[in-house]
């Protein structure tokens, strides 16, 4: 997850597991850059104090009131007119290398957390000047830096998961599906941990909203069994809002449709004269899958 951060002096971080007991993942280079325009009216500079080294940091803020939401993906990824606020979500202190989302950056750290950042990041940190407007490539780099900080200070799984999810969303804007799926899979680890252990709300989500997100992300990464399990929890949860249950039923139907399509595809292969019984799935197994709704 951390490849490409050598210029910041963080070359040894790439073997660090994201969650303390998980293996790291290698990144490919992200896809083509997107053009930026008309973003200036949404952005303004502001100064905040760094919770690690106390220096004054100039950061970019978004004029939220000017944003126009165009649409939202089924996993809640928002699309806005003219600008993608996700690209500006991470703030970085160029003095000590601490990086975090806007909301985390303004939270104080414990002495122990700040010491971990100083020891593992600040001691090697090489500052970098960014251009006035950020594209998806820059956003990915900044999310990676925030993931390094979160991992080093042993942030909660839900915080690491939300960073992975949002980084996955940035990859989605680049149509880099491989890296998006990697990030969503990493996000799922932390989201499931938060779901199992609580407390709620977790990252602003109640239990059924988080179950829906896990179900929908599982569907997107192709883990249909897991998706059906979590969407089923939403559908049978008496406290869940009816609109959310409706969405869960819709996403469950997509899975059922996809499973039926792959079954009929398998059946076609079986029916072609050239195919032998060796290559076809056993009938009993097919029936088992088709019951799965
Ligand atoms: Zn700092």
XYZ file of C-alpha atoms and ligand atoms in Angstrom:
294
model
C 0.000 0.000 0.000
C 2.905 2.355 0.668
C 5.019 1.954 -2.464
C 6.131 5.214 -4.068
C 6.839 7.115 -0.838
C 10.651 6.862 -1.081
C 10.987 10.578 -1.920
C 9.564 11.348 1.530
C 12.355 9.326 3.163
C 9.895 6.546 3.996
C 11.515 3.774 1.954
C 11.489 1.157 4.723
C 7.806 1.511 5.481
C 6.594 -0.606 2.575
C 6.884 -3.887 4.448
C 4.811 -2.617 7.314
C 1.453 -4.388 7.700
C -1.542 -2.058 7.485
C -3.349 -3.812 10.276
C -0.931 -5.189 12.836
C -1.455 -8.831 11.878
C -2.035 -8.537 8.134
C 0.396 -8.899 5.254
C 1.195 -5.868 3.161
C 0.117 -5.469 -0.441
C 2.169 -4.236 -3.360
C 0.829 -1.385 -5.456
C 0.985 -0.935 -9.170
C 1.490 2.527 -10.548
C -1.813 4.388 -10.778
C -3.499 5.133 -14.116
C -3.761 8.322 -16.167
C -4.230 11.729 -14.549
C -7.468 13.635 -14.826
C -7.607 17.275 -15.930
C -8.259 19.910 -13.300
C -10.263 23.039 -13.905
C -12.469 25.507 -12.180
C -11.442 24.295 -8.735
C -10.123 27.542 -7.289
C -13.554 28.842 -6.286
C -14.108 25.784 -4.082
C -10.770 25.991 -2.249
C -9.207 28.286 0.318
C -6.053 28.115 2.420
C -6.151 28.011 6.171
C -3.646 27.518 9.008
C -3.809 24.768 11.613
C -1.464 23.506 14.327
C 0.241 20.144 13.828
C -0.709 17.761 16.674
C 2.769 16.156 16.524
C 5.285 19.020 16.215
C 3.064 22.069 16.927
C 4.228 23.917 13.800
C 1.717 25.999 11.854
C 0.589 24.126 8.731
C -1.077 25.761 5.728
C -3.844 23.433 4.558
C -6.488 23.467 1.833
C -10.103 23.591 2.861
C -13.185 23.106 0.712
C -16.082 25.550 0.630
C -18.656 22.892 1.509
C -21.560 25.263 0.896
C -20.468 25.677 -2.744
C -20.397 21.927 -3.452
C -23.084 20.437 -5.677
C -23.655 16.718 -5.180
C -24.301 15.080 -8.562
C -24.729 11.452 -7.517
C -23.703 8.818 -5.010
C -22.483 5.302 -5.788
C -24.111 2.353 -4.020
C -21.254 2.268 -1.494
C -21.804 5.985 -0.751
C -18.929 7.376 -2.837
C -20.095 10.912 -3.663
C -19.658 12.647 -7.036
C -19.607 16.450 -7.037
C -19.725 18.974 -9.827
C -16.330 20.517 -10.871
C -14.250 19.167 -7.984
C -13.554 15.956 -6.084
C -13.234 16.905 -2.384
C -11.653 13.480 -1.722
C -8.494 14.727 -3.453
C -8.125 17.359 -0.710
C -9.165 15.206 2.242
C -5.638 14.561 3.565
C -3.645 17.216 5.379
C 0.132 16.853 5.738
C 2.593 18.597 8.041
C 5.660 19.175 5.870
C 7.770 19.750 8.978
C 7.313 16.350 10.656
C 5.539 14.246 8.007
C 2.347 13.610 9.982
C -0.579 13.050 7.582
C -4.256 12.493 8.400
C -7.774 13.262 7.221
C -8.991 16.775 7.987
C -11.094 15.520 10.915
C -8.269 13.411 12.429
C -5.597 16.059 11.899
C -7.321 18.484 14.245
C -7.681 15.844 16.989
C -4.934 15.842 19.636
C -2.694 12.770 19.766
C -1.509 11.022 22.907
C 2.154 11.472 23.885
C 2.795 7.864 22.852
C 1.199 8.349 19.421
C 3.157 11.548 18.747
C 6.357 9.798 19.814
C 5.685 6.928 17.375
C 5.218 9.441 14.534
C 8.444 11.295 15.502
C 10.393 8.052 15.758
C 9.169 6.296 12.608
C 8.291 9.190 10.266
C 9.741 12.566 11.332
C 13.249 11.146 11.760
C 13.373 10.241 8.044
C 10.927 12.807 6.611
C 11.777 14.736 3.449
C 9.290 17.539 2.731
C 7.535 17.960 -0.626
C 5.811 20.955 -2.208
C 2.544 20.137 -3.997
C 1.001 22.163 -6.847
C -2.034 24.351 -6.003
C -4.514 21.783 -7.402
C -4.421 18.056 -6.738
C -5.239 15.281 -9.186
C -6.005 11.629 -8.465
C -2.301 10.659 -8.508
C -1.488 13.241 -5.851
C -4.549 12.185 -3.862
C -3.419 8.536 -3.877
C 0.048 9.571 -2.685
C -1.432 11.646 0.132
C -3.788 8.843 1.198
C -0.779 6.506 1.333
C 1.015 8.975 3.606
C -2.062 9.157 5.850
C -2.142 5.344 5.948
C 1.513 5.314 7.015
C 0.761 7.746 9.860
C -2.366 5.818 10.907
C -0.509 2.498 10.898
C 2.519 3.881 12.749
C 0.390 5.389 15.518
C -1.739 2.175 15.670
C -5.011 3.906 14.784
C -8.316 2.083 15.259
C -9.278 -0.425 12.514
C -12.286 1.733 11.544
C -9.988 4.730 10.868
C -7.594 2.656 8.750
C -10.553 1.072 6.954
C -12.059 4.464 6.035
C -8.690 5.595 4.622
C -8.502 2.409 2.519
C -12.100 2.845 1.342
C -11.550 6.466 0.282
C -8.265 5.600 -1.425
C -10.195 2.899 -3.278
C -12.693 5.563 -4.353
C -9.844 7.678 -5.730
C -8.662 4.672 -7.756
C -12.263 4.302 -9.013
C -12.089 7.818 -10.461
C -8.940 6.659 -12.323
C -10.745 3.489 -13.494
C -7.889 1.528 -11.885
C -10.012 -1.456 -10.865
C -7.170 -3.674 -9.627
C -5.994 -1.119 -7.089
C -9.575 -0.165 -6.197
C -10.386 -3.802 -5.348
C -7.163 -4.114 -3.307
C -8.160 -1.059 -1.267
C -11.759 -2.236 -0.803
C -10.502 -5.636 0.402
C -8.220 -3.903 2.910
C -11.104 -1.653 3.980
C -13.299 -4.719 4.564
C -10.833 -6.132 7.132
C -11.135 -3.044 9.336
C -14.865 -2.554 8.753
C -15.644 -6.138 9.799
C -13.473 -5.724 12.878
C -15.395 -2.555 13.771
C -18.715 -4.324 13.121
C -17.810 -7.246 15.390
C -16.360 -5.189 18.233
C -18.292 -1.892 18.092
C -18.879 0.617 19.559
C -21.469 2.371 17.390
C -21.695 4.744 15.698
C -18.491 3.735 13.868
C -17.240 6.442 11.487
C -20.710 7.971 11.754
C -22.466 4.688 10.853
C -24.966 2.766 12.960
C -24.883 -1.047 12.984
C -27.176 -1.624 10.005
C -25.532 1.083 7.877
C -22.130 -0.506 8.498
C -23.554 -3.981 7.711
C -24.879 -2.603 4.420
C -21.500 -1.062 3.549
C -19.694 -4.362 4.286
C -22.265 -6.249 2.208
C -22.033 -3.855 -0.721
C -18.206 -3.745 -0.702
C -18.133 -7.558 -0.518
C -20.384 -7.638 -3.587
C -18.055 -5.236 -5.406
C -14.972 -7.363 -4.686
C -16.874 -10.479 -5.820
C -17.294 -12.154 -2.427
C -20.982 -13.000 -2.885
C -21.338 -15.321 0.118
C -20.128 -12.606 2.478
C -22.228 -9.986 0.687
C -25.422 -12.042 1.051
C -24.646 -12.618 4.729
C -24.284 -8.908 5.586
C -27.098 -7.691 3.309
C -29.286 -10.353 4.936
C -28.485 -8.870 8.332
C -29.724 -5.469 7.153
C -32.915 -6.945 5.699
C -33.773 -8.816 8.912
C -32.702 -6.013 11.278
C -35.886 -4.606 12.828
C -34.122 -1.370 13.755
C -32.838 -0.695 10.198
C -34.480 2.125 8.233
C -36.829 0.961 5.481
C -34.898 2.881 2.784
C -31.694 1.057 3.764
C -33.504 -2.317 3.718
C -34.782 -1.461 0.260
C -31.229 -0.758 -0.923
C -30.037 -4.030 0.639
C -32.757 -5.949 -1.245
C -31.713 -4.243 -4.510
C -28.063 -5.192 -4.046
C -29.011 -8.742 -3.041
C -31.029 -9.014 -6.265
C -27.957 -7.932 -8.283
C -26.019 -10.825 -6.758
C -28.808 -13.311 -7.476
C -28.936 -12.064 -11.086
C -25.160 -12.350 -11.445
C -25.221 -15.869 -10.029
C -28.027 -16.892 -12.406
C -26.122 -15.404 -15.352
C -22.957 -17.304 -14.481
C -25.001 -20.501 -14.060
C -26.624 -20.185 -17.470
C -23.176 -19.415 -18.904
C -21.892 -22.605 -17.300
C -24.901 -24.522 -18.652
C -24.212 -23.218 -22.182
C -20.618 -24.428 -21.968
C -21.950 -27.800 -20.870
C -24.349 -27.991 -23.832
C -21.795 -27.262 -26.544
C -20.950 -30.450 -28.467
C -17.179 -30.035 -28.003
C -17.238 -29.852 -24.241
C -16.717 -32.988 -22.261
C -18.266 -33.894 -18.941
C -14.833 -33.413 -17.381
C -14.939 -29.608 -17.872
C -18.535 -29.163 -16.698
C -19.371 -28.540 -13.064
C -21.093 -31.440 -11.296
C -24.885 -31.140 -11.414
C -25.356 -31.474 -7.674
C -23.010 -28.568 -7.078
C -24.868 -26.371 -9.555
C -28.133 -27.059 -7.766
C -26.527 -26.121 -4.482
C -25.494 -22.744 -5.899
C -28.858 -22.046 -7.514
C -30.589 -22.480 -4.137
C -28.458 -19.712 -2.783
C -30.795 -16.731 -2.763
Zn 4.168 18.382 12.314
